[in-house]
Coordinates of C-alpha atoms and ligand atoms in Angstrom, one line a residue:
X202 CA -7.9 -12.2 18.4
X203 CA -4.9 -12.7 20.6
X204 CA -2.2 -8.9 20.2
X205 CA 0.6 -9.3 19.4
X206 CA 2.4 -6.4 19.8
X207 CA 1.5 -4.1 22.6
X208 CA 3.0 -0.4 22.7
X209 CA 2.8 1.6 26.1
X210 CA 3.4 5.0 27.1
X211 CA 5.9 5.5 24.3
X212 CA 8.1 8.3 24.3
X213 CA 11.3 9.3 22.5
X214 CA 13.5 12.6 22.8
X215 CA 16.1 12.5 20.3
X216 CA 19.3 14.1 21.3
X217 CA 18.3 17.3 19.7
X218 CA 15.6 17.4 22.4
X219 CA 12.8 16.8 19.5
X220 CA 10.2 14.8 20.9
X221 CA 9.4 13.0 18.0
X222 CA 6.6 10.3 20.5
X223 CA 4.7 11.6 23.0
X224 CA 3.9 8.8 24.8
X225 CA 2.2 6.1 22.3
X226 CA -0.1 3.1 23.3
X227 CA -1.4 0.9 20.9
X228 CA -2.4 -2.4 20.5
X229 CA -2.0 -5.0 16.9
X230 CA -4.0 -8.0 16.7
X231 CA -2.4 -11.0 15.1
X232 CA -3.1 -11.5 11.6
X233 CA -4.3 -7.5 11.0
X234 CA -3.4 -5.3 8.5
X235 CA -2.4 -1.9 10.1
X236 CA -1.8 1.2 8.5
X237 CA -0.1 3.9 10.0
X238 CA -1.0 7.8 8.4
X239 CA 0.3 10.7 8.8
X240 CA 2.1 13.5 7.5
X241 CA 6.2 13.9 6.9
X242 CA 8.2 14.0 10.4
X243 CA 4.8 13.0 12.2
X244 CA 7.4 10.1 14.0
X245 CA 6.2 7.3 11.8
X246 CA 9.4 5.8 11.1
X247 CA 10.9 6.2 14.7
X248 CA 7.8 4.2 16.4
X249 CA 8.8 1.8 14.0
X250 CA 12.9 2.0 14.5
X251 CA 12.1 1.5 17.9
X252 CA 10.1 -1.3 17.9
X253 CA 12.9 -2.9 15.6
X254 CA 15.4 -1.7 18.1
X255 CA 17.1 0.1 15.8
X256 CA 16.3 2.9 18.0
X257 CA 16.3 3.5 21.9
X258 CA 13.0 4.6 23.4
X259 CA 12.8 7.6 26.2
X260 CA 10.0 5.9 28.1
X261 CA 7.5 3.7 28.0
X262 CA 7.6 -0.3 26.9
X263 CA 6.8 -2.2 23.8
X264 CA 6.5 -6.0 23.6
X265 CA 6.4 -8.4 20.3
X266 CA 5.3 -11.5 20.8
X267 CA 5.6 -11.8 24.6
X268 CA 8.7 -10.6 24.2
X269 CA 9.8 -7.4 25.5
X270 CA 12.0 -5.3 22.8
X271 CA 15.0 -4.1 25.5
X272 CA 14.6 -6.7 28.5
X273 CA 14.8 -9.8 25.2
X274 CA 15.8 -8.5 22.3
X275 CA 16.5 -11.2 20.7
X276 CA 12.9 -12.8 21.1
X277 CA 11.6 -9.7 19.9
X278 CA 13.5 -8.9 16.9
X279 CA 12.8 -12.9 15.7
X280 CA 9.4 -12.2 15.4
X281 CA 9.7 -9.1 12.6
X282 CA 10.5 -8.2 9.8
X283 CA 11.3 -4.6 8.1
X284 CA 11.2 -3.3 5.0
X285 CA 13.1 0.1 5.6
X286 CA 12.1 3.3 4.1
X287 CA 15.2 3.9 3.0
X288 CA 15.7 0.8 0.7
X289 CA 19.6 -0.3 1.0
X290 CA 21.3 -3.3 -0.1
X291 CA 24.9 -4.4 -1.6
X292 CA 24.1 -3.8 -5.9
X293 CA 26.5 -6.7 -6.7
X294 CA 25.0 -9.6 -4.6
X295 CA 22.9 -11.7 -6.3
X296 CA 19.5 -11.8 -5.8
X297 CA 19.3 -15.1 -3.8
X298 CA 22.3 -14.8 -2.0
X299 CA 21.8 -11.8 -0.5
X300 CA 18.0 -12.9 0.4
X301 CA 19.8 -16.5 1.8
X302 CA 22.1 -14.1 3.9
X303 CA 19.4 -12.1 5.6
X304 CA 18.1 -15.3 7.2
X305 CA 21.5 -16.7 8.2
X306 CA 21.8 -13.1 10.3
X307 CA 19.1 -14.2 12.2
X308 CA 20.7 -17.5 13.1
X309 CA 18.0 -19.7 11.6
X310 CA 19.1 -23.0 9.5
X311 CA 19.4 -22.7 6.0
X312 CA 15.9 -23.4 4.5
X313 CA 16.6 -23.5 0.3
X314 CA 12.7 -24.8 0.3
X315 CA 11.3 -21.1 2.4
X316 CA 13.7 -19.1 0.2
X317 CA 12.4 -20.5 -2.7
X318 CA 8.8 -20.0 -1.7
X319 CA 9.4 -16.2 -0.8
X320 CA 11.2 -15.6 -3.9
X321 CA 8.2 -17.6 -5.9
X322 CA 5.4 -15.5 -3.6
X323 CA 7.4 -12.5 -5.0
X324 CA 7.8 -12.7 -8.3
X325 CA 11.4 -13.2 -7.9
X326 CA 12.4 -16.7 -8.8
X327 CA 13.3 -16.0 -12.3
X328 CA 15.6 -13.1 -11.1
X329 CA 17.0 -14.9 -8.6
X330 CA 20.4 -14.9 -10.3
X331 CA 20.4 -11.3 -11.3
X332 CA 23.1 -8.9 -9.4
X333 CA 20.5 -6.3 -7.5
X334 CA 22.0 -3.5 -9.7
X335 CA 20.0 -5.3 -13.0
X336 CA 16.4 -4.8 -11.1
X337 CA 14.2 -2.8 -11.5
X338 CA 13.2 -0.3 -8.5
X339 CA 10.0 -2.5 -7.7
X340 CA 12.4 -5.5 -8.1
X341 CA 14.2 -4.2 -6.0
X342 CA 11.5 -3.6 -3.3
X343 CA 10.3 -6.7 -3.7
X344 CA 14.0 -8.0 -2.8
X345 CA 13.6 -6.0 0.5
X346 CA 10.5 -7.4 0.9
X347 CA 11.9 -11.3 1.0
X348 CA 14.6 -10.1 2.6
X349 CA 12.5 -9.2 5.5
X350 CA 10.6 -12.8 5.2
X351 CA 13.2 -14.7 4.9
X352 CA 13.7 -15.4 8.4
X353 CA 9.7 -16.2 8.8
X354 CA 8.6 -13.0 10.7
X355 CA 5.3 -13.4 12.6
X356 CA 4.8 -9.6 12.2
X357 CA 5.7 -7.7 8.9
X358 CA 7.1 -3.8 9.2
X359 CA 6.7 -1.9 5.7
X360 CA 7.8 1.6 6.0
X361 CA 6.1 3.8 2.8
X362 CA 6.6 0.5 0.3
X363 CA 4.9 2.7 -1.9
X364 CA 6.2 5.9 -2.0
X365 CA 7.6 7.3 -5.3
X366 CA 5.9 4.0 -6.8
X367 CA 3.9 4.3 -9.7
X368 CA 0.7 3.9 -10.0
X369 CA 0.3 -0.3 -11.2
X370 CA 3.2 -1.3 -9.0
X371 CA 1.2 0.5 -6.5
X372 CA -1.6 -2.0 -7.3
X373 CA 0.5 -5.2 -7.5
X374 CA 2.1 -3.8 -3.9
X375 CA -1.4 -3.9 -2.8
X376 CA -2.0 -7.2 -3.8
X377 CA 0.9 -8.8 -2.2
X378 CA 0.6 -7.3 0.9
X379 CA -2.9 -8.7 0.8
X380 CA -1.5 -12.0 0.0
X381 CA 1.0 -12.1 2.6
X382 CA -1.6 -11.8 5.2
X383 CA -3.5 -14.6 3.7
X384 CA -0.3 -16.7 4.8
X385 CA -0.6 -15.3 8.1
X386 CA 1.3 -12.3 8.8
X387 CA 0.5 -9.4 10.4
X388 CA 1.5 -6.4 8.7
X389 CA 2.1 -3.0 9.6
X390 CA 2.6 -0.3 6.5
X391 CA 3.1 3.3 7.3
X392 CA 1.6 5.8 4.1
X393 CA 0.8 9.3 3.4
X394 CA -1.9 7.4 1.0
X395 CA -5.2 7.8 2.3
X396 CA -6.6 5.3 -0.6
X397 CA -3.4 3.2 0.6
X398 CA -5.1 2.5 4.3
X399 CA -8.5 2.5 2.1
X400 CA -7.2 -0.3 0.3
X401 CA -6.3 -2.3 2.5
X402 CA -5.9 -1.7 6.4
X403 CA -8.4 -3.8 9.1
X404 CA -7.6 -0.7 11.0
X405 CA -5.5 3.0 10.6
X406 CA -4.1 4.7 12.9
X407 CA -3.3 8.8 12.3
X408 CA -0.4 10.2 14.2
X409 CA 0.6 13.6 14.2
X410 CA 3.4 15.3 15.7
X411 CA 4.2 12.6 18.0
X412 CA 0.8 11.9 19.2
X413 CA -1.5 9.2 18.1
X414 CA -4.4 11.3 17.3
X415 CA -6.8 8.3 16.5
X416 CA -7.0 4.5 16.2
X417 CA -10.4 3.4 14.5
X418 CA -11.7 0.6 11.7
X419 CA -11.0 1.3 8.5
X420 CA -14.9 1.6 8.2
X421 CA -15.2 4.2 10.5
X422 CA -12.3 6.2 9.3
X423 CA -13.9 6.4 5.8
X424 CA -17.0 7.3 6.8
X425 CA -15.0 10.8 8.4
X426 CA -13.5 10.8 4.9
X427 CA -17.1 10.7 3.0
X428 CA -17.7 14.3 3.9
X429 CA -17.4 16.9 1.5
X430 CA -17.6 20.9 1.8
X431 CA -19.6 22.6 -1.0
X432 CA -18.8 25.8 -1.6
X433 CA -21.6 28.6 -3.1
X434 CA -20.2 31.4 -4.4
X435 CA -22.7 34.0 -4.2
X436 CA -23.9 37.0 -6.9
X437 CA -24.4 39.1 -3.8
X438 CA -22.5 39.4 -0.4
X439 CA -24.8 38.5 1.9
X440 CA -24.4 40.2 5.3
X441 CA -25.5 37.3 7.4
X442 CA -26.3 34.1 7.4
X443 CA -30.7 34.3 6.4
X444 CA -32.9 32.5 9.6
X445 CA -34.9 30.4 6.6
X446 CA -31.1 28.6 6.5
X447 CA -30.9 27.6 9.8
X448 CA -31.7 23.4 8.9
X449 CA -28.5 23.4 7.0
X450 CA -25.1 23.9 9.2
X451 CA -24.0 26.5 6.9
X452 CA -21.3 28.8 7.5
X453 CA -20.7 32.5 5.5
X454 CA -17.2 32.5 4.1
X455 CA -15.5 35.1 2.1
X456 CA -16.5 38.1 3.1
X457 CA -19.9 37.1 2.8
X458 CA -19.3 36.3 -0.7
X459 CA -19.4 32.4 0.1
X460 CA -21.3 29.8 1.5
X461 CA -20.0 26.9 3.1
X462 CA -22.2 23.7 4.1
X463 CA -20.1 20.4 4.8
X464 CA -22.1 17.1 4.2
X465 CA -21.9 13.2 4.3
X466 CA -21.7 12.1 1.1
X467 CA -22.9 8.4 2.7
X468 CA -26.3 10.0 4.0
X469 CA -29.1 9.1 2.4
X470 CA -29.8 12.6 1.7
X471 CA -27.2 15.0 1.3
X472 CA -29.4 18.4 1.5
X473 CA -27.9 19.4 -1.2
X474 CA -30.1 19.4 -3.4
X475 CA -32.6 20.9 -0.9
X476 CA -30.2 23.8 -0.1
X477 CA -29.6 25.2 -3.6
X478 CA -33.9 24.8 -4.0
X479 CA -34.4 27.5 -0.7
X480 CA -31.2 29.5 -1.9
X481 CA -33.6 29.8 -5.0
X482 CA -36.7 30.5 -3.3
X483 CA -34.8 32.9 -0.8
X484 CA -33.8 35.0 -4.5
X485 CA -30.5 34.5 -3.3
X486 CA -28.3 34.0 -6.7
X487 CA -25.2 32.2 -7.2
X488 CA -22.5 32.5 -9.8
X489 CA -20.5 29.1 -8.7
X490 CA -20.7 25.8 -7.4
X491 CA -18.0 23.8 -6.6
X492 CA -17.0 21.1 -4.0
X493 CA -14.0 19.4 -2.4
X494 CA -13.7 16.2 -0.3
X495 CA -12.2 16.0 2.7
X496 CA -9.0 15.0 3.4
X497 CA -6.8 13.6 5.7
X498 CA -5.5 17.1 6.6
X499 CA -8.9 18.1 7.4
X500 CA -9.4 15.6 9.6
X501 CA -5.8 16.3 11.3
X502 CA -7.2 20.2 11.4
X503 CA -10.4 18.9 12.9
X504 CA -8.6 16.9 15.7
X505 CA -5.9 19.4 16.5
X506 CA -9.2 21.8 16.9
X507 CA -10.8 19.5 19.0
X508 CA -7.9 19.1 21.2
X509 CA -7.8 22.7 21.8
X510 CA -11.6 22.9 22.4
X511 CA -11.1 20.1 25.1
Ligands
ATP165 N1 18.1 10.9 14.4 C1 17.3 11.9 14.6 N2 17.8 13.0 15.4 C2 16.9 14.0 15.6 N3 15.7 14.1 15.2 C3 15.2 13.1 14.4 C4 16.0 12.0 14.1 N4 15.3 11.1 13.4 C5 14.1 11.7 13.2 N5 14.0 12.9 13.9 C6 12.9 13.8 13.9 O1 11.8 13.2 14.5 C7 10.6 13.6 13.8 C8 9.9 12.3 13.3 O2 10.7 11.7 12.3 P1 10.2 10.4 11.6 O3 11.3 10.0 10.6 O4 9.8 9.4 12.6 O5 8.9 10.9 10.8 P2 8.0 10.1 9.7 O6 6.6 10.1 10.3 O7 8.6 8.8 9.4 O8 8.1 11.0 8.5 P3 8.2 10.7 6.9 O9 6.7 10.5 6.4 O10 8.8 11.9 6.3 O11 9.0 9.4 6.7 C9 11.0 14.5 12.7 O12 10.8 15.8 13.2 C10 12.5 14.3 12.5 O13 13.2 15.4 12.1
MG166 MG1 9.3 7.8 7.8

């Protein structure tokens, strides 16, 4: 697959001297779907202002298309197309109109038969006559959405398109994103939704404070997600953690009250099973059981840890 966007040695210090990218490097493949995770002010939104030009980069160089985003701006900025997180457009303009208008900014020729197609793809047609105001909310997303394709972007931005959505509009956002790729796209979606990348990311990326703390295959990244910590809450403190334990990586938690043991809930065998059978041999009761999955905060704990360790 041939990139087509390429992100180097990003930085940005906002005025406030927040660093808000630490120096970023990443590469899309043309036609993927990449989602972008991370937690609230982890600089989500400014990789993507940037690469919009919306905002000015400290250091470092992106390039969209061949095109680089300050040295041909222009070039750059042809080739996308965002759906802000903060959706914004004039209430009183009509549906079509105000999707017709966003292609004319780009300085394309009008194209009634694209328009039509986007608005179709979307759901839209029948509202096309509608002011914006008369929408719905996920109307009205999916007016930001053609919008953003009206001009026939080669890479799609979507910035949290789901966020405050409910739960079936989720679903039918899912859908469409998947069908927009089918036409070609390649589509970047930024979420706090791990079952969002899940869904329907090629590959995710995590980023955290600035940093891009991984970049792996959707496959890969679930399989971190399969574990799961089960928790034993003990009759008995136990002073240390018994020798005839030692096969399971377990950990004493609570006071002694507790015993951790984290497991892949993709292995064939779990030990599980096998641990609560020697906790019984051992004598050693229990008065609870309970377990919790891992979550995408874990894994951010687990990679801030290792970068410490490091
Ligand atoms: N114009 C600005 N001036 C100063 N700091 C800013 C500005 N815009 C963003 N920041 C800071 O940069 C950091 C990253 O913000 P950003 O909007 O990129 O986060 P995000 O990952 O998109 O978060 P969210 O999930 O909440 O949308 C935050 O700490 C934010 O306060
Ligand atoms: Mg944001």
């Amino acid at each position: 697959m041939a990139s087509i966007i390429e992100i180097s040695g990003l930085t940005k210090r906002y005025a406030s001297g927040f660093e808000a990218l630490k120096g970023v490097d990443l590469t899309i493949e043309e036609g993927e779907i990449f989602a972008l995770l991370g937690p609230n002010g982890a600089g989500k939104t400014t990789m993507i202002s940037i690469i919009c030009g919306i905002a000015r980069a400290t250091g470092g160089s992106v390039k969209v298309a061949g095109h680089d985003i300050v040295g041909d701006y222009r070039g750059a900025r042809d080739a996308i197309g965002l759906v802000p997180q903060e959706l914004s457009t004039d209430q009183f303009e009509r549906v079509i109109d105000t999707v017709t208008f966003s292609r004319g900014l780009f300085g394309k020729p009008r194209n009634p038969a694209h328009i039509e197609k986007v608005l179709r793809d979307l759901s839209l047609w029948d509202k096309r006559n509608a002011k914006i105001l008369e929408l719905s909310g996920g109307m009205k997303r999916r007016v930001m959405i053609a919008k953003a394709l009206s001009h026939e972007p080669r890479v799609l931005f979507l910035d949290e398109p789901t966020a405050g959505v409910d739960v079936e509009l989720r679903r039918d956002m899912w859908k469409l994103i998947g069908e927009l790729r089918e036409t070609g796209v390649t589509i970047i979606l930024t979420t706090h939704y791990i079952e969002e990348a899940e869904e329907m990311a090629d590959r995710v990326g995590v980023i955290n404070r600035g940093e891009l703390m991984l970049v792996e295959d959707k496959a890969a990244l679930m399989k971190k997600l399969g574990k799961k910590t089960l928790t034993v809450v003990l009759a008995e403190r136990l002073a240390a953690v018994p020798a005839e334990l030692a096969e399971w990586d377990v950990t004493l938690k609570g006071d002694g009250q507790e015993i951790e043991y984290i497991f892949d809930t993709q292995a064939e065998r779990t030990g599980v099973s096998s641990l609560l059978r020697r906790l019984g041999d051992l004598g050693i009761g229990y008065k609870d059981l309970n377990t919790a999955q891992s979550s995408l905060e874990d894994i951010f704990v687990e990679l801030v840890h290792q970068e410490k360790v490091a």
